[in-house]
Tab-separated table of C-alpha atoms and ligand atoms in Angstrom:
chain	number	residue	atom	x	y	z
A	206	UNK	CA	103.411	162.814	-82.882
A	207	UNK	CA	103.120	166.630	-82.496
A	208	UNK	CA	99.472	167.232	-83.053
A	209	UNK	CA	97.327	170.865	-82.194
A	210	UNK	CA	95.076	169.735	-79.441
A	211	UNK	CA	92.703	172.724	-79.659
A	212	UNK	CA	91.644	171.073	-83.203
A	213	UNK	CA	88.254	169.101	-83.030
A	214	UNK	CA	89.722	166.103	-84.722
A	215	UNK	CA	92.513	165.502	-83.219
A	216	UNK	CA	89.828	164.919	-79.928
A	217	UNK	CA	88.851	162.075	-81.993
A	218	UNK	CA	92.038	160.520	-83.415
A	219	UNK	CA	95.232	162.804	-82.870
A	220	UNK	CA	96.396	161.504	-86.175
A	221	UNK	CA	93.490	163.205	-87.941
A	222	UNK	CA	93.964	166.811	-87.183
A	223	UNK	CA	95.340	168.527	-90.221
A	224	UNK	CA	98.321	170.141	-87.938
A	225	UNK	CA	99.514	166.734	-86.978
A	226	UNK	CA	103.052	166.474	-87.677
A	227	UNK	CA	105.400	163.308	-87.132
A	228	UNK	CA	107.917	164.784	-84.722
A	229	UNK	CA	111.481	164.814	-86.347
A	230	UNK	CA	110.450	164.021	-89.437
A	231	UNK	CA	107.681	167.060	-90.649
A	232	UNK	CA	108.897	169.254	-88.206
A	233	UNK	CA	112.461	171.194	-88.083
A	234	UNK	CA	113.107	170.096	-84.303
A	235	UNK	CA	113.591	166.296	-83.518
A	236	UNK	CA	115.456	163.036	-82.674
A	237	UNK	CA	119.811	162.810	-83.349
A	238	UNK	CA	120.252	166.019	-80.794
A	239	UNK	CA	121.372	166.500	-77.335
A	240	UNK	CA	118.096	168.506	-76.501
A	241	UNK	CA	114.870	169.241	-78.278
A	242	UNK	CA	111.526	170.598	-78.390
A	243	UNK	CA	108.266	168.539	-77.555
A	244	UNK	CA	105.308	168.820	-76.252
A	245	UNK	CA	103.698	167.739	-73.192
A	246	UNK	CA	101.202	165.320	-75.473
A	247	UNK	CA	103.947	163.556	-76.717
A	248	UNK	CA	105.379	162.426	-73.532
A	249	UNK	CA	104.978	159.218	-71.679
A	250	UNK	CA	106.753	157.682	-69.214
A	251	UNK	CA	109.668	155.535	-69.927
A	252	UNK	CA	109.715	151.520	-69.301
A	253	UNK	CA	111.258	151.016	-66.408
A	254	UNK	CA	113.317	147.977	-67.128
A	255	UNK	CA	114.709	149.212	-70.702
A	256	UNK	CA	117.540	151.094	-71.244
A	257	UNK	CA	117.532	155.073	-72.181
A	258	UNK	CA	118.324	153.100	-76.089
A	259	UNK	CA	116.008	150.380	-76.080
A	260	UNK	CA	113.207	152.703	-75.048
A	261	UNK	CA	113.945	155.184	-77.676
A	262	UNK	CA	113.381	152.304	-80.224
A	263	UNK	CA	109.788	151.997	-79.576
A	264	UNK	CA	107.856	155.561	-79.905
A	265	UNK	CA	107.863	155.518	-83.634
A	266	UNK	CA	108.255	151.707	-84.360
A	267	UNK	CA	105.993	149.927	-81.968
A	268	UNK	CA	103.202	152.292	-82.063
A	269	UNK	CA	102.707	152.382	-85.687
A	270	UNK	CA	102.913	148.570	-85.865
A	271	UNK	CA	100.556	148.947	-83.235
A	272	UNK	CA	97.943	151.223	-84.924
A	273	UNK	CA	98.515	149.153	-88.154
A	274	UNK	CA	97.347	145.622	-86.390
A	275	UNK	CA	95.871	146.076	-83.421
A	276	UNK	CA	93.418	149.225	-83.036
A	277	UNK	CA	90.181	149.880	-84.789
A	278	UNK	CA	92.041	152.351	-86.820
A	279	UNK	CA	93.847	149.150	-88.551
A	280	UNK	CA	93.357	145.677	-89.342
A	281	UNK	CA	91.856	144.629	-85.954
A	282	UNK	CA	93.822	141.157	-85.859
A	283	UNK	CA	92.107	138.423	-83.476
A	284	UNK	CA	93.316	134.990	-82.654
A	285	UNK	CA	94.299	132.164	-85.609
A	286	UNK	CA	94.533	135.234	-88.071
A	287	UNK	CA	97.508	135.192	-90.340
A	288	UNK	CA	99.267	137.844	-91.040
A	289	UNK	CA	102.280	138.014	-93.721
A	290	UNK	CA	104.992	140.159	-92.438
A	291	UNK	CA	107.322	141.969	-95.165
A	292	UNK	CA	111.213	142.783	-93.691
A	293	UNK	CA	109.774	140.742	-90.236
A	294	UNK	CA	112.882	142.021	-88.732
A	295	UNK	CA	113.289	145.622	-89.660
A	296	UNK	CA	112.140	148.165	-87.318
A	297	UNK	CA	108.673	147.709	-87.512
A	298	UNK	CA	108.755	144.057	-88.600
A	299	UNK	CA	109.981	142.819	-85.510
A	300	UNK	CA	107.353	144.751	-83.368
A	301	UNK	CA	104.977	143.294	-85.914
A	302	UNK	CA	106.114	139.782	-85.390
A	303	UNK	CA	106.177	139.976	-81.591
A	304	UNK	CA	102.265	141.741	-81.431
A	305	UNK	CA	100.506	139.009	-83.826
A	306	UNK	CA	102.099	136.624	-81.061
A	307	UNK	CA	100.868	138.499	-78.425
A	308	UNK	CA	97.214	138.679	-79.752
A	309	UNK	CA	97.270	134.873	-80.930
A	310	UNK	CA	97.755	135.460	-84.180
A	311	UNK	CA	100.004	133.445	-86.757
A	312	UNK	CA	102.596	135.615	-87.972
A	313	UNK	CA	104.765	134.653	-91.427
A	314	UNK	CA	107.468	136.759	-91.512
A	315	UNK	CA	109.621	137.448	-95.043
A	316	UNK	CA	113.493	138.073	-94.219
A	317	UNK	CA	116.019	138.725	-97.084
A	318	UNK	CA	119.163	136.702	-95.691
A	319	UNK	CA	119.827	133.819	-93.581
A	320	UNK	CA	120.912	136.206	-90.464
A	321	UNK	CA	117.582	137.993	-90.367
A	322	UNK	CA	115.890	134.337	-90.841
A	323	UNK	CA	118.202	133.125	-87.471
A	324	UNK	CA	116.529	136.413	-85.934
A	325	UNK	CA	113.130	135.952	-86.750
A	326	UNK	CA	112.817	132.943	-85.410
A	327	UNK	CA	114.269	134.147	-82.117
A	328	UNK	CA	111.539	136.052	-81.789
A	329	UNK	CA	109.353	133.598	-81.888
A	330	UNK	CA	108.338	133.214	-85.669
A	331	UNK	CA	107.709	129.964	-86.807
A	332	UNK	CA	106.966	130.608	-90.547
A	333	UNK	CA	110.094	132.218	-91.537
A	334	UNK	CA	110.486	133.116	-95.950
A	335	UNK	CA	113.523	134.244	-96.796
A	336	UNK	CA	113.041	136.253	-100.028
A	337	UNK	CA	116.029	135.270	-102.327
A	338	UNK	CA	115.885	132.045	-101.937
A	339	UNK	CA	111.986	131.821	-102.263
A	340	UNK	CA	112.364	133.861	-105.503
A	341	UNK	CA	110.024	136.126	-104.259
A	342	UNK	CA	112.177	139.875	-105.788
A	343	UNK	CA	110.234	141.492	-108.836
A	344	UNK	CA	112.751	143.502	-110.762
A	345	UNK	CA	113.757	146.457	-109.056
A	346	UNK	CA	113.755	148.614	-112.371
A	347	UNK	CA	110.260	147.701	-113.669
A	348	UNK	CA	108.264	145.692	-111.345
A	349	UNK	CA	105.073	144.537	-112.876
A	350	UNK	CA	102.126	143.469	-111.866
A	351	UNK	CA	101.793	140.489	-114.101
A	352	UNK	CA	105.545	139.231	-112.269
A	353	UNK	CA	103.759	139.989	-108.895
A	354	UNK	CA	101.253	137.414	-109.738
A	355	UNK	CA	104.228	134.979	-110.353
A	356	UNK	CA	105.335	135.657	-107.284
A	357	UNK	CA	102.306	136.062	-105.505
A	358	UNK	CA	101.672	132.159	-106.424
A	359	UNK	CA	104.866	131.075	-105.371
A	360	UNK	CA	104.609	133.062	-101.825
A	361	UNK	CA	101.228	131.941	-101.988
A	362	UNK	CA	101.737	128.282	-102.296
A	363	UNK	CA	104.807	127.855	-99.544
A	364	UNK	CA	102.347	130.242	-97.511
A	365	UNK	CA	99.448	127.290	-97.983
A	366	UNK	CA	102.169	124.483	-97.430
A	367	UNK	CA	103.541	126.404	-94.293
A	368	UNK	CA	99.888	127.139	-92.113
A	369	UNK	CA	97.400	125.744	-94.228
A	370	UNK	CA	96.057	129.093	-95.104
A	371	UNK	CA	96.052	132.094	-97.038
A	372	UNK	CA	97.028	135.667	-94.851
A	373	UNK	CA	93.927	137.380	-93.479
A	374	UNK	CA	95.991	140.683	-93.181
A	375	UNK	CA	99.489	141.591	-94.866
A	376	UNK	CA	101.736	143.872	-93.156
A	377	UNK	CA	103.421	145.940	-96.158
A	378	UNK	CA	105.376	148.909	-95.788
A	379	UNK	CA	108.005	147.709	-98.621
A	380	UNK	CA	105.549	149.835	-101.178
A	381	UNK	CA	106.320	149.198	-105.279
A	382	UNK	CA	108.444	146.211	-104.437
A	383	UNK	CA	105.657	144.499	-102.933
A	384	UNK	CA	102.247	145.523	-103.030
A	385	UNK	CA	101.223	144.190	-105.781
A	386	UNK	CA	102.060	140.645	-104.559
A	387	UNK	CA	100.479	141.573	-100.928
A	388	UNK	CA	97.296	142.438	-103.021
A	389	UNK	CA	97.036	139.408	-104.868
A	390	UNK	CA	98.289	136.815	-101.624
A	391	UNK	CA	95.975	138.788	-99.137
A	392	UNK	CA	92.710	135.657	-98.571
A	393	UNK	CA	89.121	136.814	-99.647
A	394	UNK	CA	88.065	139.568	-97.618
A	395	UNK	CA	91.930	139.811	-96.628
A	396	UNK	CA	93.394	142.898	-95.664
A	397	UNK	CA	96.541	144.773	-96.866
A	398	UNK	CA	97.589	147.225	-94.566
A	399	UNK	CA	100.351	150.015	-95.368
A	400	UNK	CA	102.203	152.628	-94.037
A	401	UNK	CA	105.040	153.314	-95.892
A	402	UNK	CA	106.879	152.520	-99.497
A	403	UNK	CA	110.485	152.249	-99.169
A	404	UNK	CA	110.976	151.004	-102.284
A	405	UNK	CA	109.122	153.445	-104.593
A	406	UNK	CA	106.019	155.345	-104.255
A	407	UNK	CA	104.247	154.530	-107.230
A	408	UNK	CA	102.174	151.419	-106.894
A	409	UNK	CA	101.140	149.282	-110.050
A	410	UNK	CA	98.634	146.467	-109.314
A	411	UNK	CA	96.138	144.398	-110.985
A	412	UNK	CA	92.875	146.266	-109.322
A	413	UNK	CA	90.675	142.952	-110.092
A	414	UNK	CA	92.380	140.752	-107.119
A	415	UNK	CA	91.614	143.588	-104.761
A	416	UNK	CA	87.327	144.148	-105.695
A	417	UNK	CA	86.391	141.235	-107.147
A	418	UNK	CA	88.262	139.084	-104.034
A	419	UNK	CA	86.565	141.932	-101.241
A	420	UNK	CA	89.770	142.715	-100.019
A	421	UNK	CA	91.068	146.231	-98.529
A	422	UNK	CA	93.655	148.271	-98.280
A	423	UNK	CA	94.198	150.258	-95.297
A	424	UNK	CA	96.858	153.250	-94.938
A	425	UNK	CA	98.312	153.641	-91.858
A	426	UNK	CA	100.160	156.596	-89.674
A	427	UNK	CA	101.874	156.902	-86.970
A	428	UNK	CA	99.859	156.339	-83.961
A	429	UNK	CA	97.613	158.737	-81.623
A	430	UNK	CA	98.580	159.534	-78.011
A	431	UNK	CA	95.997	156.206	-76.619
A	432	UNK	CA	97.838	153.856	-79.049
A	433	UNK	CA	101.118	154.741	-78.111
A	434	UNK	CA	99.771	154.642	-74.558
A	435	UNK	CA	98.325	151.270	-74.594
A	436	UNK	CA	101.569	149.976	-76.573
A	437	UNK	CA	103.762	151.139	-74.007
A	438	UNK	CA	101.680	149.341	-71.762
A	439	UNK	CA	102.764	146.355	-73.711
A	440	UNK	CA	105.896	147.318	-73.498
A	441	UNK	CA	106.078	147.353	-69.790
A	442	UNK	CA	104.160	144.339	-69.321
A	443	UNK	CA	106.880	142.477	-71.233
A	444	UNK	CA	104.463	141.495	-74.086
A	445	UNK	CA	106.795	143.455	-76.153
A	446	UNK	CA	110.815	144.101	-76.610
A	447	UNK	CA	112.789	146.086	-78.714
A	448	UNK	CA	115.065	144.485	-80.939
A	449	UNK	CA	118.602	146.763	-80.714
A	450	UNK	CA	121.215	145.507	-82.722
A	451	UNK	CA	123.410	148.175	-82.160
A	452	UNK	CA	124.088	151.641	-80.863
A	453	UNK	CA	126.350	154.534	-82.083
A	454	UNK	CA	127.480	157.677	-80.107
A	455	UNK	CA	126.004	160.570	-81.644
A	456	UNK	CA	129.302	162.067	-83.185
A	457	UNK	CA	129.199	158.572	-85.333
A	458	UNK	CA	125.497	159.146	-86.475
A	459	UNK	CA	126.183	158.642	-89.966
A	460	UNK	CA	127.663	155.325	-89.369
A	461	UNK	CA	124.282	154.602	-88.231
A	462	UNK	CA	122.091	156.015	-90.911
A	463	UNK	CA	124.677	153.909	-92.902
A	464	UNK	CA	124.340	150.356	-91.897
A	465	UNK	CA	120.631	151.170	-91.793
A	466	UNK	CA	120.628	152.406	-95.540
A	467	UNK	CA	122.236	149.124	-96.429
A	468	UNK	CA	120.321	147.160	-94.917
A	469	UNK	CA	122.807	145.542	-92.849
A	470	UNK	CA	120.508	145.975	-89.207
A	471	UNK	CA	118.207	143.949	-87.299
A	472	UNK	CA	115.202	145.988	-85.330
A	473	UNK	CA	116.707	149.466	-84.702
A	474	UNK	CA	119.923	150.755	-84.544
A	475	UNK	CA	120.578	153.173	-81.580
A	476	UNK	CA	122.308	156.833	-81.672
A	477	UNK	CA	123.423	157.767	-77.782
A	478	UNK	CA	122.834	161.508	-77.453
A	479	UNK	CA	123.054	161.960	-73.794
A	480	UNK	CA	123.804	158.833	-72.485
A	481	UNK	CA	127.561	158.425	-71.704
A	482	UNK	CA	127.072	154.804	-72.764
A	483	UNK	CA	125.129	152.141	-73.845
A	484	UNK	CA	122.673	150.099	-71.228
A	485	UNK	CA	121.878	153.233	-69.078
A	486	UNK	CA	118.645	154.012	-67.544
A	487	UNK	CA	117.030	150.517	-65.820
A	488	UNK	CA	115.518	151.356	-62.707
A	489	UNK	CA	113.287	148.192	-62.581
A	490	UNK	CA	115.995	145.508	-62.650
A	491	UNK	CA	114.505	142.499	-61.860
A	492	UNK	CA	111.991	143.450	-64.146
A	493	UNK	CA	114.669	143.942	-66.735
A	494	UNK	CA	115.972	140.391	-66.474
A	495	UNK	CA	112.598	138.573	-67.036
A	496	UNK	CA	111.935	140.562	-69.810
A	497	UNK	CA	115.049	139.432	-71.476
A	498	UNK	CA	115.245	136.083	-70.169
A	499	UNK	CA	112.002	134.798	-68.652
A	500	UNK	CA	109.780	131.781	-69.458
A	501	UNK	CA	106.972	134.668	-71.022
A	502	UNK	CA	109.893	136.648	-73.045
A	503	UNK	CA	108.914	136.019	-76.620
A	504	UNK	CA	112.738	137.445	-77.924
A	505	UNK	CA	115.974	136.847	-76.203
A	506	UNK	CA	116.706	141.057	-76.404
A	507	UNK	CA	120.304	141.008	-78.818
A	508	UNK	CA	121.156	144.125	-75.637
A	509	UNK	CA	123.049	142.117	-72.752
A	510	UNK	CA	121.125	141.162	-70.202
A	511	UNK	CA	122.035	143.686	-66.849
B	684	NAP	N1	103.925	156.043	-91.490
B	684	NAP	C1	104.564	155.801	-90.376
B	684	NAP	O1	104.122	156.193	-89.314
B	684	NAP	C2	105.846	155.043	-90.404
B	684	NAP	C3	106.472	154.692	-89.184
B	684	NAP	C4	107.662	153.962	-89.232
B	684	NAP	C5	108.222	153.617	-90.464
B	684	NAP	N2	107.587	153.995	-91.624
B	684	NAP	C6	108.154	153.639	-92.928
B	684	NAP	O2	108.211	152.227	-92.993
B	684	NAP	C7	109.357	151.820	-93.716
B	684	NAP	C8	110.159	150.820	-92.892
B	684	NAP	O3	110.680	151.434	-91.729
B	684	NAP	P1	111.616	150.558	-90.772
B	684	NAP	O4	112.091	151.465	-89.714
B	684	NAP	O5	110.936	149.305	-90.381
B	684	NAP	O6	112.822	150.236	-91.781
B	684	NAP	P2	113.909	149.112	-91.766
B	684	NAP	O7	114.269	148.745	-90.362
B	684	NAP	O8	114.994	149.602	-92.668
B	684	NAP	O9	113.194	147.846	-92.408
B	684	NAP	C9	112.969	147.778	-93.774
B	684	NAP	C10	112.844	146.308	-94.177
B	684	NAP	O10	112.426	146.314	-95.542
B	684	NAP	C11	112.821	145.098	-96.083
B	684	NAP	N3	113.051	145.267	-97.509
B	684	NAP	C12	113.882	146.131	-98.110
B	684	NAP	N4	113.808	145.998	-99.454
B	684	NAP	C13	112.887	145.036	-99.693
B	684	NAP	C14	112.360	144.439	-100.868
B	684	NAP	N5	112.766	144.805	-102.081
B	684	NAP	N6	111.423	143.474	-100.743
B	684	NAP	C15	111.008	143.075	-99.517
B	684	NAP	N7	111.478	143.605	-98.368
B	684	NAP	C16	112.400	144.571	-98.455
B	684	NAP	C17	114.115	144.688	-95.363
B	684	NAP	O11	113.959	143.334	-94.993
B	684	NAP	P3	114.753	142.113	-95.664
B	684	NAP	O12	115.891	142.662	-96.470
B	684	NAP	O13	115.178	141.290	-94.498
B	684	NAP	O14	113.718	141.424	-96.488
B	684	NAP	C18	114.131	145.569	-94.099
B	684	NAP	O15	114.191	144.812	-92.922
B	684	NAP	C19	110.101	153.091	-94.092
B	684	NAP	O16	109.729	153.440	-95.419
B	684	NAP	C20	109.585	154.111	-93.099
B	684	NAP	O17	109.625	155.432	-93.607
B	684	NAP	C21	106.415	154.677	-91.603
């Protein structure tokens, strides 16, 4: 995140200050280039045991998963809670999965094919929905909240059959498709917790399941310069590992943005810009290896093993 540091908020929460800007995305200078511009605030130092590709996966991914469920900032997840994932394999879905694990949480992850299912539970998920065949798509054209509450009862009841329990938190960044149904499957006092609508902007739901049931929603951003910090800390620890399905030299960056448009990833997809070539960059090797491999290691990484 590139944030003004001489503004009083952003000594509070960096995501606050009104001249916070998410790097590559608000500002002209960014990610998909041989060099670039940052600043010193947004640096940290890399894992050692990833690769120059896995570690790029994580700045944007893990720490706004991070923010969303773990800090005060977001839903503040504790052991036993449940927490309904949307996309559990995407980018931030499978950073998602693998932190309610790591706090003791219970995460039920939604996946749209059999593939992603086969993922998901790799990484450790053992409540695994796969959308189509749970009937759980509201028409694309004009989804409506009175179909979300269809849906939100079906999801709703295999959620009950599955853990027993309704979600304390949902994990939504699917927007119009699926907010609606996240508001009405979210428990009592539940929380819904956004940042992002991929499918559409405009949100229609039926207001009454969100007040009259206590329930919040919380929008979510990025994550400040202590977040990142004490994700990355994750990261190194091994609590946490990126899920790479693939990586792309820069010169075939469209490909990329392609397969990622279509849906057709797991995790994140990797562009080389100045590696020569994929699995580059381990200096902690042994370290590298029980990440990947070792009796803690929620996910098998889809990288090779070095
Ligand atoms: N505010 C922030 O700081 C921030 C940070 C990162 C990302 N984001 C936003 O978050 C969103 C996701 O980013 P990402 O990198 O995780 O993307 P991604 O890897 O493309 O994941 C998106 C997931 O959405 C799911 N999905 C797509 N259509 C769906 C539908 N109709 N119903 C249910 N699920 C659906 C897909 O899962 P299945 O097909 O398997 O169900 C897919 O795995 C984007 O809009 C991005 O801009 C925001």
């Amino acid at each position: 995140m590139h944030v003004d540091d001489q503004e009083a908020a952003t000594q509070a929460d960096g995501m606050l200050g009104t001249e916070q800007r998410a790097w590559g995305f608000e500002t002209n200078f960014g990610g998909l280039a041989d060099y670039t511009v940052v600043r010193a605030s947004q640096l940290l130092p890399k894992p050692e045991h990833l690769t120059w590709e896995e570690s790029a996966c994580t700045p944007l991914c893990a720490g706004t998963a991070y923010r969303m469920l773990i800090s005060d900032r977001g839903a503040r997840i504790k052991v036993g809670d449940v927490v309904l994932i949307w996309g559990a394999t995407g980018g931030l879905g499978s950073f998602a999965v693998q932190l309610v694990l790591a706090a003791g949480g219970i995460p039920v992850g939604v996946v749209g094919s059999p593939e992603k299912a086969q993922v998901l539970r790799d990484l450790g998920c053992r409540t695994v929905i796969d959308r189509s065949e749970a009937g759980l798509d509201l028409d694309p054209e004009h989804p409506s909240p009175e179909q979300a509450i269809e849906v939100g009862k079906r999801l709703g009841t295999v959620i009950r059959r599955e853990v027993g329990e309704d979600p304390h938190v949902v994990f939504d960044y699917v927007g119009r498709a699926t907010f609606a149904t996240s508001v009405f499957v979210a428990r009592r006092g539940g929380v819904v917790v956004t940042c992002g609508s991929s499918s559409g902007y405009h949100h229609q739901y039926d207001n009454r399941y969100l007040w009259m049931n206590l329930k919040r929603v919380i929008g979510s951003h990025g994550a400040n310069l202590q977040e990142m910090a004490e994700c990355t800390r994750l990261l190194r620890l091994g609590k946490l590992m990126p899920v790479l399905s693939t990586e792309y030299p820069l010169d075939q960056v469209g490909e990329a943005t392609r397969l990622v448009q279509q849906n057709r990833h797991a995790g994140k997809v990797g562009v080389l810009c100045l590696a020569p070539k994929a699995g580059l960059g381990i200096t902690a090797p042994q370290a590298a290896r029980a990440a990947r491999r070792g009796p803690d290691a929620h996910f098998r990484s889809l990288a090779p093993a070095t």
